[in-house]
Amino acid sequence: MKRRINAFTLTELLLVLVIIGILMLIALPNLMPLIARTHSLEAQQALVTIQKLQRSHYQLHVKYTNDLMALGFEPEPTVIEGGSAKYTIEITEASPTTFVAKARAVVDFDQDGVFNEWEISQDGQLKELVKD
C-alpha cells in the first residue's frame, strides 16, 4: 500500500529560488537609495540628541563641551569595531558659545565611494555635508 504525498519537486523549488533571485537583482538598485536614507536617520537622531544634551550642559555650566562622555552620550561601536552603528559621532568644535557635532558614515551604502556626513550646531539645524 503506497501513499502518494503531495509536495513540490526539487526542480520546482530551485526554479522558484532562481526567479526570486532574478527579481531581487532587478529590485536592488532601486532599493539602495532608500536603504541609505534609512541609515542616515541613525546619524540625524544621534546629532539631535547631542544638541539637546549640549543645551542642557550649557544651562548647567554656561559653556559647551567637546566631551561626549561629559554629556552622558556614549556612542555605540561601529560596524568596523564589531558593533552595529554605521556612523561615527564626534564633536569637532566647542567653545563657550558654539559647538559643531558631526556624524560620518563608516559604510558606503550605495558602493559609490562617497561616505555620508551630517552636521549640527548649537542652533539645532541639521546639514547634510556629503550626500551618499
GROMACS .gro file of N, CA, C and O in nm:
model
  528
    1MET      N    1   0.082  -0.117   0.000
    1MET     CA    2   0.000   0.000   0.000
    1MET      C    3   0.088   0.125   0.000
    1MET      O    4   0.150   0.157   0.100
    2LYS      N    5   0.094   0.190  -0.114
    2LYS     CA    6   0.176   0.309  -0.129
    2LYS      C    7   0.087   0.433  -0.116
    2LYS      O    8  -0.021   0.438  -0.173
    3ARG      N    9   0.139   0.528  -0.040
    3ARG     CA   10   0.069   0.655  -0.027
    3ARG      C   11   0.139   0.760  -0.111
    3ARG      O   12   0.261   0.769  -0.111
    4ARG      N   13   0.063   0.840  -0.174
    4ARG     CA   14   0.121   0.949  -0.252
    4ARG      C   15   0.112   1.077  -0.167
    4ARG      O   16   0.005   1.115  -0.121
    5ILE      N   17   0.225   1.143  -0.148
    5ILE     CA   18   0.231   1.268  -0.072
    5ILE      C   19   0.240   1.383  -0.171
    5ILE      O   20   0.327   1.384  -0.259
    6ASN      N   21   0.151   1.478  -0.156
    6ASN     CA   22   0.153   1.596  -0.243
    6ASN      C   23   0.263   1.690  -0.195
    6ASN      O   24   0.261   1.736  -0.082
    7ALA      N   25   0.361   1.715  -0.282
    7ALA     CA   26   0.472   1.803  -0.248
    7ALA      C   27   0.533   1.856  -0.376
    7ALA      O   28   0.505   1.808  -0.485
    8PHE      N   29   0.620   1.958  -0.358
    8PHE     CA   30   0.691   2.014  -0.473
    8PHE      C   31   0.817   1.931  -0.499
    8PHE      O   32   0.880   1.881  -0.406
    9THR      N   33   0.855   1.925  -0.625
    9THR     CA   34   0.978   1.855  -0.659
    9THR      C   35   1.097   1.949  -0.638
    9THR      O   36   1.082   2.071  -0.627
   10LEU      N   37   1.215   1.893  -0.633
   10LEU     CA   38   1.336   1.973  -0.615
   10LEU      C   39   1.353   2.071  -0.732
   10LEU      O   40   1.392   2.185  -0.713
   11THR      N   41   1.320   2.029  -0.850
   11THR     CA   42   1.332   2.116  -0.967
   11THR      C   43   1.240   2.237  -0.954
   11THR      O   44   1.279   2.350  -0.985
   12GLU      N   45   1.118   2.215  -0.909
   12GLU     CA   46   1.024   2.326  -0.891
   12GLU      C   47   1.074   2.424  -0.786
   12GLU      O   48   1.066   2.546  -0.804
   13LEU      N   49   1.127   2.375  -0.676
   13LEU     CA   50   1.179   2.462  -0.571
   13LEU      C   51   1.298   2.543  -0.620
   13LEU      O   52   1.310   2.663  -0.591
   14LEU      N   53   1.389   2.480  -0.693
   14LEU     CA   54   1.504   2.551  -0.747
   14LEU      C   55   1.463   2.658  -0.848
   14LEU      O   56   1.519   2.767  -0.851
   15LEU      N   57   1.365   2.629  -0.928
   15LEU     CA   58   1.316   2.727  -1.025
   15LEU      C   59   1.258   2.849  -0.955
   15LEU      O   60   1.285   2.963  -0.994
   16VAL      N   61   1.182   2.829  -0.849
   16VAL     CA   62   1.127   2.940  -0.773
   16VAL      C   63   1.239   3.023  -0.709
   16VAL      O   64   1.235   3.147  -0.712
   17LEU      N   65   1.342   2.959  -0.656
   17LEU     CA   66   1.455   3.031  -0.597
   17LEU      C   67   1.530   3.114  -0.701
   17LEU      O   68   1.572   3.227  -0.674
   18VAL      N   69   1.547   3.061  -0.820
   18VAL     CA   70   1.613   3.135  -0.928
   18VAL      C   71   1.530   3.257  -0.967
   18VAL      O   72   1.584   3.367  -0.985
   19ILE      N   73   1.401   3.242  -0.978
   19ILE     CA   74   1.314   3.354  -1.013
   19ILE      C   75   1.319   3.462  -0.904
   19ILE      O   76   1.329   3.581  -0.935
   20ILE      N   77   1.316   3.422  -0.778
   20ILE     CA   78   1.325   3.519  -0.668
   20ILE      C   79   1.460   3.592  -0.672
   20ILE      O   80   1.467   3.713  -0.653
   21GLY      N   81   1.567   3.520  -0.700
   21GLY     CA   82   1.699   3.582  -0.711
   21GLY      C   83   1.706   3.684  -0.823
   21GLY      O   84   1.763   3.792  -0.806
   22ILE      N   85   1.649   3.652  -0.938
   22ILE     CA   86   1.649   3.746  -1.050
   22ILE      C   87   1.567   3.871  -1.016
   22ILE      O   88   1.609   3.983  -1.044
   23LEU      N   89   1.454   3.853  -0.952
   23LEU     CA   90   1.372   3.968  -0.912
   23LEU      C   91   1.447   4.056  -0.811
   23LEU      O   92   1.437   4.180  -0.816
   24MET      N   93   1.522   3.995  -0.719
   24MET     CA   94   1.600   4.073  -0.623
   24MET      C   95   1.710   4.154  -0.691
   24MET      O   96   1.736   4.268  -0.656
   25LEU      N   97   1.775   4.093  -0.790
   25LEU     CA   98   1.880   4.165  -0.864
   25LEU      C   99   1.822   4.284  -0.940
   25LEU      O  100   1.888   4.386  -0.955
   26ILE      N  101   1.702   4.270  -0.988
   26ILE     CA  102   1.637   4.380  -1.060
   26ILE      C  103   1.595   4.490  -0.962
   26ILE      O  104   1.611   4.609  -0.990
   27ALA      N  105   1.547   4.453  -0.845
   27ALA     CA  106   1.494   4.550  -0.749
   27ALA      C  107   1.603   4.617  -0.666
   27ALA      O  108   1.585   4.729  -0.618
   28LEU      N  109   1.717   4.553  -0.644
   28LEU     CA  110   1.820   4.604  -0.554
   28LEU      C  111   1.871   4.744  -0.587
   28LEU      O  112   1.882   4.827  -0.497
   29PRO      N  113   1.902   4.776  -0.713
   29PRO     CA  114   1.949   4.913  -0.742
   29PRO      C  115   1.845   5.020  -0.705
   29PRO      O  116   1.881   5.130  -0.667
   30ASN      N  117   1.718   4.987  -0.715
   30ASN     CA  118   1.614   5.083  -0.678
   30ASN      C  119   1.600   5.097  -0.527
   30ASN      O  120   1.554   5.200  -0.478
   31LEU      N  121   1.638   4.994  -0.453
   31LEU     CA  122   1.625   4.996  -0.308
   31LEU      C  123   1.744   5.059  -0.237
   31LEU      O  124   1.732   5.103  -0.123
   32MET      N  125   1.861   5.066  -0.300
   32MET     CA  126   1.981   5.116  -0.234
   32MET      C  127   1.967   5.260  -0.184
   32MET      O  128   2.006   5.289  -0.071
   33PRO      N  129   1.913   5.354  -0.262
   33PRO     CA  130   1.897   5.490  -0.208
   33PRO      C  131   1.802   5.493  -0.088
   33PRO      O  132   1.824   5.569   0.006
   34LEU      N  133   1.702   5.410  -0.089
   34LEU     CA  134   1.609   5.404   0.023
   34LEU      C  135   1.678   5.350   0.148
   34LEU      O  136   1.658   5.401   0.258
   35ILE      N  137   1.763   5.251   0.131
   35ILE     CA  138   1.838   5.195   0.242
   35ILE      C  139   1.935   5.299   0.298
   35ILE      O  140   1.947   5.315   0.420
   36ALA      N  141   2.003   5.374   0.210
   36ALA     CA  142   2.096   5.477   0.254
   36ALA      C  143   2.023   5.586   0.332
   36ALA      O  144   2.071   5.633   0.435
   37ARG      N  145   1.906   5.626   0.285
   37ARG     CA  146   1.827   5.728   0.356
   37ARG      C  147   1.784   5.679   0.494
   37ARG      O  148   1.783   5.754   0.591
   38THR      N  149   1.748   5.554   0.502
   38THR     CA  150   1.707   5.496   0.630
   38THR      C  151   1.823   5.494   0.728
   38THR      O  152   1.808   5.528   0.846
   39HIS      N  153   1.941   5.458   0.681
   39HIS     CA  154   2.058   5.458   0.769
   39HIS      C  155   2.096   5.599   0.812
   39HIS      O  156   2.148   5.618   0.922
   40SER      N  157   2.071   5.699   0.728
   40SER     CA  158   2.107   5.836   0.767
   40SER      C  159   2.021   5.886   0.883
   40SER      O  160   2.059   5.978   0.953
   41LEU      N  161   1.905   5.825   0.904
   41LEU     CA  162   1.823   5.862   1.020
   41LEU      C  163   1.896   5.834   1.151
   41LEU      O  164   1.878   5.905   1.249
   42GLU      N  165   1.980   5.730   1.151
   42GLU     CA  166   2.060   5.698   1.269
   42GLU      C  167   2.149   5.817   1.306
   42GLU      O  168   2.156   5.858   1.422
   43ALA      N  169   2.215   5.874   1.205
   43ALA     CA  170   2.303   5.988   1.229
   43ALA      C  171   2.224   6.110   1.273
   43ALA      O  172   2.263   6.180   1.367
   44GLN      N  173   2.112   6.136   1.208
   44GLN     CA  174   2.032   6.253   1.242
   44GLN      C  175   1.980   6.246   1.385
   44GLN      O  176   1.986   6.345   1.459
   45GLN      N  177   1.933   6.131   1.425
   45GLN     CA  178   1.880   6.115   1.561
   45GLN      C  179   1.991   6.133   1.665
   45GLN      O  180   1.970   6.196   1.769
   46ALA      N  181   2.109   6.079   1.638
   46ALA     CA  182   2.220   6.093   1.732
   46ALA      C  183   2.261   6.240   1.745
   46ALA      O  184   2.286   6.288   1.856
   47LEU      N  185   2.265   6.312   1.633
   47LEU     CA  186   2.304   6.452   1.638
   47LEU      C  187   2.200   6.538   1.710
   47LEU      O  188   2.236   6.629   1.785
   48VAL      N  189   2.074   6.510   1.689
   48VAL     CA  190   1.969   6.584   1.761
   48VAL      C  191   1.980   6.557   1.911
   48VAL      O  192   1.966   6.649   1.993
   49THR      N  193   2.010   6.434   1.948
   49THR     CA  194   2.029   6.400   2.089
   49THR      C  195   2.147   6.478   2.147
   49THR      O  196   2.138   6.534   2.258
   50ILE      N  197   2.257   6.484   2.074
   50ILE     CA  198   2.374   6.558   2.121
   50ILE      C  199   2.341   6.706   2.136
   50ILE      O  200   2.382   6.770   2.234
   51GLN      N  201   2.265   6.761   2.043
   51GLN     CA  202   2.229   6.903   2.051
   51GLN      C  203   2.147   6.930   2.177
   51GLN      O  204   2.169   7.028   2.248
   52LYS      N  205   2.055   6.841   2.210
   52LYS     CA  206   1.974   6.857   2.331
   52LYS      C  207   2.059   6.842   2.457
   52LYS      O  208   2.043   6.917   2.554
   53LEU      N  209   2.152   6.746   2.455
   53LEU     CA  210   2.241   6.728   2.569
   53LEU      C  211   2.334   6.847   2.586
   53LEU      O  212   2.363   6.890   2.699
   54GLN      N  213   2.380   6.903   2.475
   54GLN     CA  214   2.466   7.022   2.481
   54GLN      C  215   2.388   7.140   2.539
   54GLN      O  216   2.442   7.218   2.617
   55ARG      N  217   2.263   7.153   2.500
   55ARG     CA  218   2.180   7.262   2.554
   55ARG      C  219   2.166   7.248   2.705
   55ARG      O  220   2.178   7.346   2.779
   56SER      N  221   2.144   7.127   2.753
   56SER     CA  222   2.134   7.103   2.898
   56SER      C  223   2.268   7.132   2.967
   56SER      O  224   2.271   7.192   3.074
   57HIS      N  225   2.377   7.087   2.904
   57HIS     CA  226   2.510   7.113   2.960
   57HIS      C  227   2.536   7.264   2.967
   57HIS      O  228   2.593   7.314   3.065
   58TYR      N  229   2.495   7.336   2.865
   58TYR     CA  230   2.514   7.482   2.862
   58TYR      C  231   2.436   7.548   2.975
   58TYR      O  232   2.485   7.643   3.038
   59GLN      N  233   2.317   7.500   3.003
   59GLN     CA  234   2.236   7.558   3.111
   59GLN      C  235   2.304   7.538   3.248
   59GLN      O  236   2.295   7.624   3.334
   60LEU      N  237   2.370   7.426   3.265
   60LEU     CA  238   2.436   7.398   3.392
   60LEU      C  239   2.573   7.464   3.406
   60LEU      O  240   2.610   7.511   3.515
   61HIS      N  241   2.652   7.465   3.297
   61HIS     CA  242   2.791   7.507   3.304
   61HIS      C  243   2.822   7.636   3.229
   61HIS      O  244   2.937   7.680   3.228
   62VAL      N  245   2.725   7.694   3.161
   62VAL     CA  246   2.739   7.817   3.082
   62VAL      C  247   2.850   7.805   2.977
   62VAL      O  248   2.923   7.899   2.950
   63LYS      N  249   2.865   7.687   2.922
   63LYS     CA  250   2.957   7.664   2.810
   63LYS      C  251   2.925   7.528   2.749
   63LYS      O  252   2.861   7.443   2.812
   64TYR      N  253   2.967   7.511   2.625
   64TYR     CA  254   2.951   7.383   2.557
   64TYR      C  255   3.077   7.300   2.580
   64TYR      O  256   3.183   7.353   2.612
   65THR      N  257   3.065   7.170   2.561
   65THR     CA  258   3.179   7.081   2.581
   65THR      C  259   3.208   7.003   2.453
   65THR      O  260   3.121   6.987   2.368
   66ASN      N  261   3.333   6.957   2.444
   66ASN     CA  262   3.368   6.871   2.330
   66ASN      C  263   3.383   6.725   2.373
   66ASN      O  264   3.432   6.642   2.299
   67ASP      N  265   3.338   6.694   2.495
   67ASP     CA  266   3.349   6.560   2.550
   67ASP      C  267   3.211   6.492   2.551
   67ASP      O  268   3.122   6.533   2.624
   68LEU      N  269   3.197   6.390   2.469
   68LEU     CA  270   3.069   6.319   2.463
   68LEU      C  271   3.035   6.253   2.596
   68LEU      O  272   2.918   6.247   2.635
   69MET      N  273   3.136   6.203   2.666
   69MET     CA  274   3.112   6.138   2.795
   69MET      C  275   3.060   6.238   2.898
   69MET      O  276   2.978   6.202   2.983
   70ALA      N  277   3.108   6.362   2.893
   70ALA     CA  278   3.059   6.464   2.986
   70ALA      C  279   2.912   6.493   2.962
   70ALA      O  280   2.839   6.534   3.054
   71LEU      N  281   2.867   6.472   2.840
   71LEU     CA  282   2.725   6.492   2.807
   71LEU      C  283   2.641   6.372   2.849
   71LEU      O  284   2.518   6.381   2.853
   72GLY      N  285   2.706   6.260   2.874
   72GLY     CA  286   2.632   6.138   2.903
   72GLY      C  287   2.594   6.063   2.777
   72GLY      O  288   2.504   5.979   2.777
   73PHE      N  289   2.662   6.092   2.667
   73PHE     CA  290   2.635   6.027   2.539
   73PHE      C  291   2.748   5.929   2.511
   73PHE      O  292   2.862   5.968   2.494
   74GLU      N  293   2.714   5.803   2.510
   74GLU     CA  294   2.814   5.700   2.480
   74GLU      C  295   2.780   5.640   2.344
   74GLU      O  296   2.683   5.564   2.332
   75PRO      N  297   2.860   5.674   2.241
   75PRO     CA  298   2.829   5.620   2.109
   75PRO      C  299   2.844   5.469   2.104
   75PRO      O  300   2.932   5.412   2.168
   76GLU      N  301   2.758   5.408   2.027
   76GLU     CA  302   2.764   5.263   2.008
   76GLU      C  303   2.883   5.230   1.918
   76GLU      O  304   2.917   5.308   1.829
   77PRO      N  305   2.949   5.117   1.938
   77PRO     CA  306   3.060   5.080   1.850
   77PRO      C  307   3.013   5.066   1.704
   77PRO      O  308   2.902   5.019   1.678
   78THR      N  309   3.099   5.106   1.613
   78THR     CA  310   3.064   5.099   1.471
   78THR      C  311   3.078   4.956   1.420
   78THR      O  312   3.133   4.870   1.487
   79VAL      N  313   3.029   4.935   1.299
   79VAL     CA  314   3.039   4.801   1.239
   79VAL      C  315   3.185   4.761   1.218
   79VAL      O  316   3.217   4.643   1.221
   80ILE      N  317   3.273   4.857   1.203
   80ILE     CA  318   3.416   4.829   1.188
   80ILE      C  319   3.472   4.775   1.319
   80ILE      O  320   3.559   4.689   1.320
   81GLU      N  321   3.417   4.824   1.431
   81GLU     CA  322   3.463   4.783   1.564
   81GLU      C  323   3.386   4.662   1.617
   81GLU      O  324   3.402   4.625   1.732
   82GLY      N  325   3.299   4.605   1.536
   82GLY     CA  326   3.222   4.488   1.578
   82GLY      C  327   3.085   4.522   1.633
   82GLY      O  328   3.013   4.434   1.680
   83GLY      N  329   3.045   4.648   1.628
   83GLY     CA  330   2.913   4.690   1.675
   83GLY      C  331   2.814   4.698   1.560
   83GLY      O  332   2.835   4.639   1.454
   84SER      N  333   2.710   4.776   1.580
   84SER     CA  334   2.610   4.787   1.474
   84SER      C  335   2.592   4.930   1.422
   84SER      O  336   2.517   4.951   1.327
   85ALA      N  337   2.661   5.029   1.481
   85ALA     CA  338   2.648   5.168   1.436
   85ALA      C  339   2.717   5.186   1.301
   85ALA      O  340   2.827   5.134   1.278
   86LYS      N  341   2.652   5.259   1.214
   86LYS     CA  342   2.707   5.282   1.081
   86LYS      C  343   2.768   5.421   1.067
   86LYS      O  344   2.814   5.458   0.960
   87TYR      N  345   2.767   5.497   1.177
   87TYR     CA  346   2.823   5.633   1.178
   87TYR      C  347   2.913   5.652   1.300
   87TYR      O  348   2.884   5.598   1.407
   88THR      N  349   3.020   5.729   1.282
   88THR     CA  350   3.098   5.775   1.397
   88THR      C  351   3.045   5.912   1.434
   88THR      O  352   3.016   5.994   1.347
   89ILE      N  353   3.031   5.936   1.562
   89ILE     CA  354   2.977   6.062   1.612
   89ILE      C  355   3.089   6.132   1.689
   89ILE      O  356   3.155   6.071   1.773
   90GLU      N  357   3.110   6.261   1.659
   90GLU     CA  358   3.211   6.336   1.732
   90GLU      C  359   3.174   6.484   1.737
   90GLU      O  360   3.101   6.534   1.651
   91ILE      N  361   3.225   6.551   1.839
   91ILE     CA  362   3.209   6.695   1.849
   91ILE      C  363   3.338   6.754   1.794
   91ILE      O  364   3.445   6.736   1.853
   92THR      N  365   3.330   6.822   1.681
   92THR     CA  366   3.451   6.871   1.615
   92THR      C  367   3.494   7.008   1.666
   92THR      O  368   3.611   7.040   1.660
   93GLU      N  369   3.400   7.089   1.711
   93GLU     CA  370   3.433   7.222   1.763
   93GLU      C  371   3.348   7.248   1.885
   93GLU      O  372   3.230   7.216   1.888
   94ALA      N  373   3.409   7.309   1.987
   94ALA     CA  374   3.333   7.350   2.105
   94ALA      C  375   3.401   7.472   2.166
   94ALA      O  376   3.522   7.470   2.189
   95SER      N  377   3.323   7.575   2.186
   95SER     CA  378   3.370   7.695   2.254
   95SER      C  379   3.265   7.729   2.359
   95SER      O  380   3.162   7.663   2.367
   96PRO      N  381   3.287   7.832   2.438
   96PRO     CA  382   3.185   7.867   2.537
   96PRO      C  383   3.048   7.899   2.476
   96PRO      O  384   2.946   7.878   2.540
   97THR      N  385   3.045   7.946   2.351
   97THR     CA  386   2.917   7.990   2.294
   97THR      C  387   2.870   7.908   2.174
   97THR      O  388   2.756   7.924   2.130
   98THR      N  389   2.954   7.824   2.118
   98THR     CA  390   2.915   7.746   2.000
   98THR      C  391   2.970   7.604   2.007
   98THR      O  392   3.063   7.576   2.082
   99PHE      N  393   2.910   7.517   1.928
   99PHE     CA  394   2.965   7.382   1.909
   99PHE      C  395   2.921   7.330   1.774
   99PHE      O  396   2.822   7.376   1.716
  100VAL      N  397   2.995   7.233   1.723
  100VAL     CA  398   2.961   7.164   1.599
  100VAL      C  399   2.986   7.015   1.622
  100VAL      O  400   3.094   6.976   1.666
  101ALA      N  401   2.886   6.935   1.595
  101ALA     CA  402   2.898   6.790   1.605
  101ALA      C  403   2.876   6.730   1.466
  101ALA      O  404   2.793   6.779   1.389
  102LYS      N  405   2.952   6.625   1.437
  102LYS     CA  406   2.942   6.562   1.305
  102LYS      C  407   2.920   6.412   1.319
  102LYS      O  408   2.966   6.350   1.414
  103ALA      N  409   2.851   6.358   1.222
  103ALA     CA  410   2.832   6.214   1.208
  103ALA      C  411   2.884   6.175   1.070
  103ALA      O  412   2.838   6.229   0.969
  104ARG      N  413   2.982   6.084   1.069
  104ARG     CA  414   3.040   6.038   0.943
  104ARG      C  415   3.013   5.891   0.926
  104ARG      O  416   3.036   5.812   1.017
  105ALA      N  417   2.967   5.854   0.807
  105ALA     CA  418   2.938   5.714   0.778
  105ALA      C  419   3.068   5.634   0.772
  105ALA      O  420   3.170   5.684   0.722
  106VAL      N  421   3.065   5.513   0.822
  106VAL     CA  422   3.179   5.422   0.809
  106VAL      C  423   3.148   5.315   0.705
  106VAL      O  424   3.233   5.230   0.678
  107VAL      N  425   3.029   5.322   0.648
  107VAL     CA  426   2.985   5.225   0.547
  107VAL      C  427   2.944   5.303   0.423
  107VAL      O  428   2.873   5.404   0.432
  108ASP      N  429   2.989   5.259   0.307
  108ASP     CA  430   2.948   5.318   0.181
  108ASP      C  431   2.820   5.248   0.137
  108ASP      O  432   2.824   5.140   0.080
  109PHE      N  433   2.707   5.309   0.164
  109PHE     CA  434   2.578   5.242   0.148
  109PHE      C  435   2.548   5.202   0.004
  109PHE      O  436   2.496   5.095  -0.020
  110ASP      N  437   2.579   5.289  -0.091
  110ASP     CA  438   2.546   5.255  -0.230
  110ASP      C  439   2.670   5.223  -0.314
  110ASP      O  440   2.664   5.222  -0.436
  111GLN      N  441   2.782   5.196  -0.247
  111GLN     CA  442   2.905   5.150  -0.313
  111GLN      C  443   2.956   5.243  -0.422
  111GLN      O  444   3.008   5.199  -0.523
  112ASP      N  445   2.943   5.376  -0.400
  112ASP     CA  446   2.991   5.471  -0.499
  112ASP      C  447   3.119   5.543  -0.455
  112ASP      O  448   3.166   5.634  -0.522
  113GLY      N  449   3.175   5.504  -0.340
  113GLY     CA  450   3.298   5.564  -0.291
  113GLY      C  451   3.278   5.691  -0.211
  113GLY      O  452   3.375   5.752  -0.166
  114VAL      N  453   3.154   5.733  -0.190
  114VAL     CA  454   3.122   5.854  -0.115
  114VAL      C  455   3.059   5.814   0.018
  114VAL      O  456   2.968   5.732   0.021
  115PHE      N  457   3.108   5.871   0.127
  115PHE     CA  458   3.058   5.840   0.260
  115PHE      C  459   2.976   5.958   0.313
  115PHE      O  460   3.022   6.071   0.314
  116ASN      N  461   2.856   5.929   0.356
  116ASN     CA  462   2.760   6.028   0.405
  116ASN      C  463   2.814   6.101   0.528
  116ASN      O  464   2.881   6.042   0.611
  117GLU      N  465   2.782   6.232   0.538
  117GLU     CA  466   2.827   6.310   0.653
  117GLU      C  467   2.721   6.415   0.688
  117GLU      O  468   2.669   6.484   0.602
  118TRP      N  469   2.690   6.422   0.818
  118TRP     CA  470   2.591   6.516   0.870
  118TRP      C  471   2.655   6.604   0.976
  118TRP      O  472   2.753   6.565   1.039
  119GLU      N  473   2.595   6.723   0.998
  119GLU     CA  474   2.647   6.817   1.096
  119GLU      C  475   2.532   6.888   1.166
  119GLU      O  476   2.427   6.912   1.107
  120ILE      N  477   2.553   6.921   1.294
  120ILE     CA  478   2.457   7.000   1.370
  120ILE      C  479   2.536   7.097   1.457
  120ILE      O  480   2.647   7.067   1.499
  121SER      N  481   2.479   7.215   1.478
  121SER     CA  482   2.544   7.314   1.564
  121SER      C  483   2.449   7.352   1.677
  121SER      O  484   2.342   7.294   1.692
  122GLN      N  485   2.488   7.451   1.754
  122GLN     CA  486   2.410   7.490   1.871
  122GLN      C  487   2.269   7.538   1.835
  122GLN      O  488   2.179   7.530   1.916
  123ASP      N  489   2.249   7.585   1.714
  123ASP     CA  490   2.115   7.630   1.674
  123ASP      C  491   2.020   7.515   1.641
  123ASP      O  492   1.901   7.536   1.624
  124GLY      N  493   2.072   7.393   1.630
  124GLY     CA  494   1.988   7.275   1.611
  124GLY      C  495   1.953   7.242   1.468
  124GLY      O  496   1.873   7.152   1.444
  125GLN      N  497   2.012   7.313   1.373
  125GLN     CA  498   1.980   7.284   1.233
  125GLN      C  499   2.075   7.176   1.178
  125GLN      O  500   2.196   7.192   1.182
  126LEU      N  501   2.015   7.070   1.128
  126LEU     CA  502   2.091   6.962   1.066
  126LEU      C  503   2.130   7.000   0.924
  126LEU      O  504   2.049   7.054   0.850
  127LYS      N  505   2.255   6.968   0.887
  127LYS     CA  506   2.300   6.990   0.749
  127LYS      C  507   2.365   6.863   0.699
  127LYS      O  508   2.445   6.801   0.770
  128GLU      N  509   2.329   6.825   0.579
  128GLU     CA  510   2.396   6.710   0.516
  128GLU      C  511   2.515   6.766   0.438
  128GLU      O  512   2.496   6.832   0.336
  129LEU      N  513   2.634   6.739   0.487
  129LEU     CA  514   2.755   6.793   0.423
  129LEU      C  515   2.793   6.714   0.300
  129LEU      O  516   2.833   6.771   0.198
  130VAL      N  517   2.787   6.582   0.310
  130VAL     CA  518   2.820   6.494   0.197
  130VAL      C  519   2.706   6.398   0.179
  130VAL      O  520   2.670   6.325   0.271
  131LYS      N  521   2.647   6.401   0.062
  131LYS     CA  522   2.532   6.314   0.033
  131LYS      C  523   2.583   6.185  -0.029
  131LYS      O  524   2.664   6.185  -0.118
  132ASP      N  525   2.531   6.072   0.021
  132ASP     CA  526   2.568   5.942  -0.034
  132ASP      C  527   2.455   5.891  -0.119
  132ASP      O  528   2.344   5.883  -0.078
   0.00000   0.00000   0.00000
